């Protein structure tokens, strides 16, 4: 009997429908005549899942007693004895009870497969061993039950049971996953939308990697060498030069064009270790690769193109990004095709991108206007005259005939024109004189003498010189115009860049200073205001004083290490104007930043005056009237009347005291002077006194306090006031006949206190308003105080290092969530803080 087949249903989270899908598939196969048994299924009380299991042959569970508790597990021996064609086994990662044959359920499944029984099983992504730490980072919940990756990779078939995150949350809110008492905590902890989205992506990517691995095996088995472009895989070649960052960002953009694209960076190092590369540059580029989500590789090889192409093919790359060659055209012509050309020729089906980079001119440097042709071109022209003349003479002498004088003259004339085009006036004059002497020496009788017997020869020499000077003049003027055009374009690009920096509100000063230094070839540029340095690029040089340019009335621009031409002063004046505008923009921004808190304080002050004029007047007037009535001479009151007046005065004064206390607390919070003394606090020690303070009992509040929760870090008095405020609001808005629910739980290093009501709730777009002081959110009864309760609660919570947030209650209502740091087992992290 052969080994059984393993089929795995993989889910991103509990509740996506893995067990239901497993049972549904079992029903379908049973109807097709396959012998299917339920070896073990966990319905978790879900009616739809239990209904789907009906009609399937089920192997009774085995009972095991552990520490006085009876546990049930899959009866492995009974399933092996039953020997079905297909066994349905739920929860592959489950840990068996002590006394079972194996510690883990996946080991039981291994025995079933060895016996020739096919197995259909389920597992969640968080239970895969290699992803355990990643899932804990996402959800904050450690997973103790895991399945080795090798077990899943050995499966014959893996299928993802997928459900959109919001659909799963809706299913959870409807009570189709967990019982009602667990819904709220699940929605706001493990089943957060961001968590579910990340887990779903993790499950799909893990399966995609497994599919790719299977595809590689298939290609290897069938001898298929070419890459199949199932996803974009971009390889970027790094030389260790400054162009690497440009190439990496271009490669990342290419990889991002398709879902699942990968970025790989590779540096080819020589076997002798002598190939120049800057380690610090490679280290920065490696860091950038990781930030872009790619991987860095280093390959040893002397043949760079061959090693690069081999790496690209070995990783199934679809795109290869390399930098344009930094070699000059002359060097390329002498040494032959470079790395880029070789890589293109050898790359086969891989697309090759040759990208211009920083070394090819990323800095906006203004061309100098000193002369039409560079010294390098003039020297090259002279070398051409010295080398080309003898070569041309040897060629013409070997072909000389009595009738060839015209060709010889035209040949030397062509040489003079070429030298003029390359080197300008003076090399051309030198070539003209040299060619005239050579022509007379070798081709005009008497041969091999420098004599001019005929005036025509003198005229020819003069014509050569004139032609050379005219052609070189034209070339020189053309070069000057080209340089002027390049400079104008560079100036326009420079001004567009610096203007854009100011308009976009970037660090305009830094951008302008950097551009100025690059553009004018300076060692350092500083923007100073008196003794204060506002911005600096490069280092000032010791020695003579720097050139200075005034920047409005605010600052001075210092230029170090370079001399400026008169034509460059105009551009500097424009840059100075842009710097002045940037300084003004910064001043206005700072003024606006200073005015913002003042405007907010003015708004609060206006609301405070409104509250004092209205809300404080009412209890004050009631207390005054009650006391005045008691003191009224001649008034006859019964004992009952006196008690009522005294009670009215007492209630009014208590209300007034509470309002004044809240106003003072709001002032402390906004002034940053809230006194907080932190320490470990048990949530129960705060919740129960809050219930007593509000005189709420079991008929008003339902408690669901988590057991074995660590203490939280809080100020006991402030936290109790927060709970009282939130609980009073929830009780006020809870419909008649319903109870407010208080639940506690631990999540991602915090302890959460949830106060849940089923009242009218608050629209999501208006929730930020409830935490603003003096907001009643539409209340018009004037009996609900100043609208400070939630503002104070949020301020107190944040003052203790926590978060107060509002969420929807499943089924309608509002849930207020207090999240505060959890204390360690030894109470660490409990240092007090007093910011009064």
Coordinates of C-alpha atoms in Angstrom, one line a residue, residues 180-436:
X180 CA -21.2 37.1 22.2
X181 CA -19.1 37.7 25.3
X182 CA -15.9 37.4 23.2
X183 CA -16.8 39.4 20.2
X184 CA -15.9 42.9 21.5
X185 CA -12.4 41.9 22.7
X186 CA -11.7 39.9 19.5
X187 CA -12.7 42.8 17.2
X188 CA -10.5 45.3 18.9
X189 CA -7.5 43.0 19.4
X190 CA -6.6 40.1 17.2
X191 CA -9.3 40.8 14.6
X192 CA -8.4 44.4 13.9
X193 CA -8.7 45.3 10.2
X194 CA -5.0 45.9 9.9
X195 CA -4.1 42.6 11.6
X196 CA -6.4 40.6 9.3
X197 CA -5.1 42.4 6.2
X198 CA -1.5 41.7 7.1
X199 CA -2.2 38.0 8.0
X200 CA -4.1 37.6 4.7
X201 CA -1.1 39.0 2.7
X202 CA 1.2 36.7 4.7
X203 CA -0.8 33.6 3.9
X204 CA -1.0 34.5 0.2
X205 CA 2.7 35.3 -0.1
X206 CA 3.7 32.1 1.8
X207 CA 1.6 30.0 -0.6
X208 CA 3.0 32.0 -3.6
X209 CA 6.5 31.1 -2.5
X210 CA 5.6 27.4 -2.2
X211 CA 4.1 27.5 -5.7
X212 CA 7.3 29.1 -7.0
X213 CA 9.3 26.4 -5.3
X214 CA 7.2 23.7 -7.0
X215 CA 7.6 25.5 -10.3
X216 CA 11.4 25.4 -9.9
X217 CA 11.3 21.7 -9.2
X218 CA 9.1 21.1 -12.3
X219 CA 11.5 23.1 -14.5
X220 CA 14.5 21.3 -13.1
X221 CA 12.9 17.9 -13.7
X222 CA 12.0 18.7 -17.3
X223 CA 15.3 20.4 -18.1
X224 CA 13.8 23.9 -18.7
X225 CA 16.6 26.5 -18.4
X226 CA 14.8 29.7 -19.4
X227 CA 13.0 31.9 -16.9
X228 CA 9.2 31.9 -16.8
X229 CA 8.1 35.4 -16.0
X230 CA 5.5 34.5 -13.4
X231 CA 6.5 37.6 -11.4
X232 CA 8.9 40.5 -11.9
X233 CA 12.3 39.8 -10.3
X234 CA 14.6 42.8 -10.8
X235 CA 18.4 42.5 -10.3
X236 CA 20.3 45.7 -9.8
X237 CA 24.1 45.6 -10.4
X238 CA 26.1 47.7 -7.9
X239 CA 29.7 48.7 -8.5
X240 CA 30.3 50.5 -5.2
X241 CA 30.1 53.9 -6.9
X242 CA 27.8 56.7 -6.1
X243 CA 25.4 55.8 -8.9
X244 CA 24.1 52.8 -6.9
X245 CA 21.3 54.7 -5.1
X246 CA 19.9 55.9 -8.4
X247 CA 19.9 52.4 -9.8
X248 CA 18.3 50.9 -6.7
X249 CA 15.4 53.3 -6.8
X250 CA 14.9 52.7 -10.5
X251 CA 14.9 49.0 -9.9
X252 CA 12.4 49.3 -7.0
X253 CA 10.0 51.3 -9.2
X254 CA 10.3 48.6 -11.9
X255 CA 9.6 45.8 -9.3
X256 CA 6.7 47.7 -7.9
X257 CA 4.8 47.8 -11.2
X258 CA 3.5 44.3 -10.6
X259 CA 2.2 42.7 -7.5
X260 CA 4.7 40.4 -5.8
X261 CA 7.7 42.0 -7.6
X262 CA 11.1 41.3 -6.0
X263 CA 14.2 43.5 -5.9
X264 CA 17.7 41.9 -5.7
X265 CA 20.9 43.9 -5.5
X266 CA 24.2 42.3 -6.4
X267 CA 27.9 43.4 -6.2
X268 CA 30.5 41.5 -8.1
X269 CA 33.8 41.3 -6.2
X270 CA 37.0 40.2 -7.8
X271 CA 38.7 37.0 -6.6
X272 CA 41.9 38.9 -5.9
X273 CA 40.1 41.5 -3.9
X274 CA 41.8 44.3 -5.8
X275 CA 38.8 45.6 -7.7
X276 CA 38.1 49.1 -6.3
X277 CA 34.9 49.5 -4.3
X278 CA 34.0 51.8 -1.5
X279 CA 32.9 49.8 1.5
X280 CA 31.1 52.7 3.1
X281 CA 29.2 53.3 -0.1
X282 CA 28.2 49.7 -0.4
X283 CA 27.1 49.7 3.2
X284 CA 24.8 52.6 2.6
X285 CA 23.4 51.0 -0.5
X286 CA 22.8 47.7 1.3
X287 CA 20.8 49.7 3.9
X288 CA 18.8 51.3 1.1
X289 CA 18.1 47.9 -0.4
X290 CA 16.6 46.7 2.9
X291 CA 14.5 49.9 3.2
X292 CA 13.2 49.3 -0.3
X293 CA 12.2 45.7 0.7
X294 CA 14.9 44.0 -1.4
X295 CA 17.8 41.7 -0.7
X296 CA 21.5 42.2 -1.0
X297 CA 24.0 39.7 -2.5
X298 CA 27.7 39.6 -3.2
X299 CA 29.2 37.4 -5.8
X300 CA 32.9 36.7 -6.5
X301 CA 34.0 36.6 -10.1
X302 CA 36.7 38.1 -12.4
X303 CA 34.5 38.2 -15.5
X304 CA 32.0 40.8 -14.4
X305 CA 29.5 40.4 -17.2
X306 CA 29.5 36.6 -17.0
X307 CA 29.1 36.6 -13.2
X308 CA 26.3 39.2 -13.4
X309 CA 24.4 37.3 -16.1
X310 CA 24.9 34.0 -14.3
X311 CA 23.5 35.5 -11.1
X312 CA 20.5 37.0 -12.9
X313 CA 19.7 33.7 -14.6
X314 CA 20.2 31.7 -11.4
X315 CA 17.6 33.9 -9.6
X316 CA 15.1 33.7 -12.5
X317 CA 15.4 37.5 -13.0
X318 CA 13.2 39.1 -15.5
X319 CA 14.8 42.6 -15.5
X320 CA 18.5 43.6 -15.1
X321 CA 19.4 47.2 -14.2
X322 CA 22.9 48.5 -14.8
X323 CA 24.5 51.9 -14.9
X324 CA 25.7 53.6 -18.0
X325 CA 29.4 53.4 -18.5
X326 CA 31.6 56.1 -17.0
X327 CA 34.2 55.7 -19.7
X328 CA 34.9 58.4 -22.2
X329 CA 34.1 57.8 -25.9
X330 CA 37.8 57.7 -26.8
X331 CA 38.5 55.1 -24.1
X332 CA 35.5 53.1 -25.3
X333 CA 36.8 53.2 -28.8
X334 CA 40.2 52.1 -27.8
X335 CA 39.3 49.4 -25.3
X336 CA 36.3 48.0 -27.1
X337 CA 32.7 47.4 -25.9
X338 CA 32.1 47.7 -22.2
X339 CA 30.2 45.7 -19.6
X340 CA 26.9 47.0 -20.7
X341 CA 27.2 45.8 -24.3
X342 CA 28.5 42.4 -23.1
X343 CA 25.6 42.0 -20.6
X344 CA 23.1 42.8 -23.3
X345 CA 24.6 40.3 -25.6
X346 CA 24.7 37.5 -23.0
X347 CA 21.4 38.2 -21.2
X348 CA 19.1 36.2 -23.4
X349 CA 15.5 36.7 -22.4
X350 CA 16.3 39.0 -19.5
X351 CA 15.4 42.7 -20.2
X352 CA 18.4 45.0 -19.6
X353 CA 18.0 48.6 -18.5
X354 CA 21.0 50.9 -18.8
X355 CA 20.3 53.9 -16.6
X356 CA 22.1 57.2 -16.4
X357 CA 23.4 57.9 -12.9
X358 CA 25.0 60.4 -10.5
X359 CA 28.5 59.9 -11.9
X360 CA 27.2 60.9 -15.4
X361 CA 26.2 64.3 -14.1
X362 CA 23.6 64.5 -11.4
X363 CA 25.0 67.8 -10.0
X364 CA 23.7 70.9 -11.7
X365 CA 27.2 72.5 -12.4
X366 CA 27.3 75.6 -14.5
X367 CA 29.7 75.4 -17.4
X368 CA 32.6 77.9 -17.4
X369 CA 32.6 80.5 -20.2
X370 CA 36.4 80.9 -20.4
X371 CA 37.2 80.1 -24.0
X372 CA 35.6 78.1 -26.7
X373 CA 37.6 74.9 -26.6
X374 CA 39.1 73.2 -23.6
X375 CA 42.9 72.7 -23.2
X376 CA 42.3 69.0 -23.6
X377 CA 40.8 69.5 -27.1
X378 CA 43.7 71.8 -28.1
X379 CA 46.3 69.2 -26.9
X380 CA 44.4 66.5 -28.8
X381 CA 44.5 68.6 -31.9
X382 CA 48.2 69.1 -31.6
X383 CA 48.8 65.4 -31.1
X384 CA 46.6 64.7 -34.2
X385 CA 48.7 67.1 -36.2
X386 CA 52.0 65.5 -35.0
X387 CA 50.8 61.9 -35.6
X388 CA 48.6 62.4 -38.5
X389 CA 51.1 64.3 -40.6
X390 CA 53.8 61.6 -40.7
X391 CA 51.2 58.9 -41.4
X392 CA 49.6 60.9 -44.2
X393 CA 53.1 61.6 -45.7
X394 CA 54.0 57.9 -45.6
X395 CA 50.8 57.0 -47.4
X396 CA 51.1 59.7 -50.0
X397 CA 54.8 59.0 -50.7
X398 CA 54.0 55.3 -51.3
X399 CA 51.4 56.3 -53.9
X400 CA 53.2 59.3 -55.4
X401 CA 53.2 59.8 -59.2
X402 CA 53.8 62.8 -61.5
X403 CA 50.0 63.5 -61.7
X404 CA 49.2 63.0 -58.0
X405 CA 50.1 66.5 -56.7
X406 CA 46.4 67.6 -56.6
X407 CA 45.5 64.6 -54.4
X408 CA 48.5 65.3 -52.2
X409 CA 47.5 68.9 -51.7
X410 CA 43.9 68.0 -51.0
X411 CA 45.0 65.3 -48.5
X412 CA 47.0 67.8 -46.5
X413 CA 44.2 70.3 -46.7
X414 CA 41.8 67.7 -45.2
X415 CA 44.3 67.1 -42.4
X416 CA 44.3 70.8 -41.6
X417 CA 40.5 70.9 -41.5
X418 CA 40.3 67.9 -39.2
X419 CA 42.9 69.3 -36.8
X420 CA 41.0 72.6 -36.8
X421 CA 37.7 70.9 -36.0
X422 CA 39.4 69.0 -33.1
X423 CA 41.8 71.5 -31.6
X424 CA 40.9 75.0 -32.8
X425 CA 43.0 77.8 -34.2
X426 CA 46.5 77.2 -32.9
X427 CA 46.8 73.4 -33.6
X428 CA 45.3 74.1 -37.1
X429 CA 47.9 76.9 -37.7
X430 CA 50.6 74.5 -36.6
X431 CA 49.2 71.7 -38.9
X432 CA 49.0 74.1 -41.8
X433 CA 52.7 75.2 -41.5
X434 CA 53.9 71.7 -40.9
X435 CA 51.9 70.3 -43.9
X436 CA 53.2 73.1 -46.2

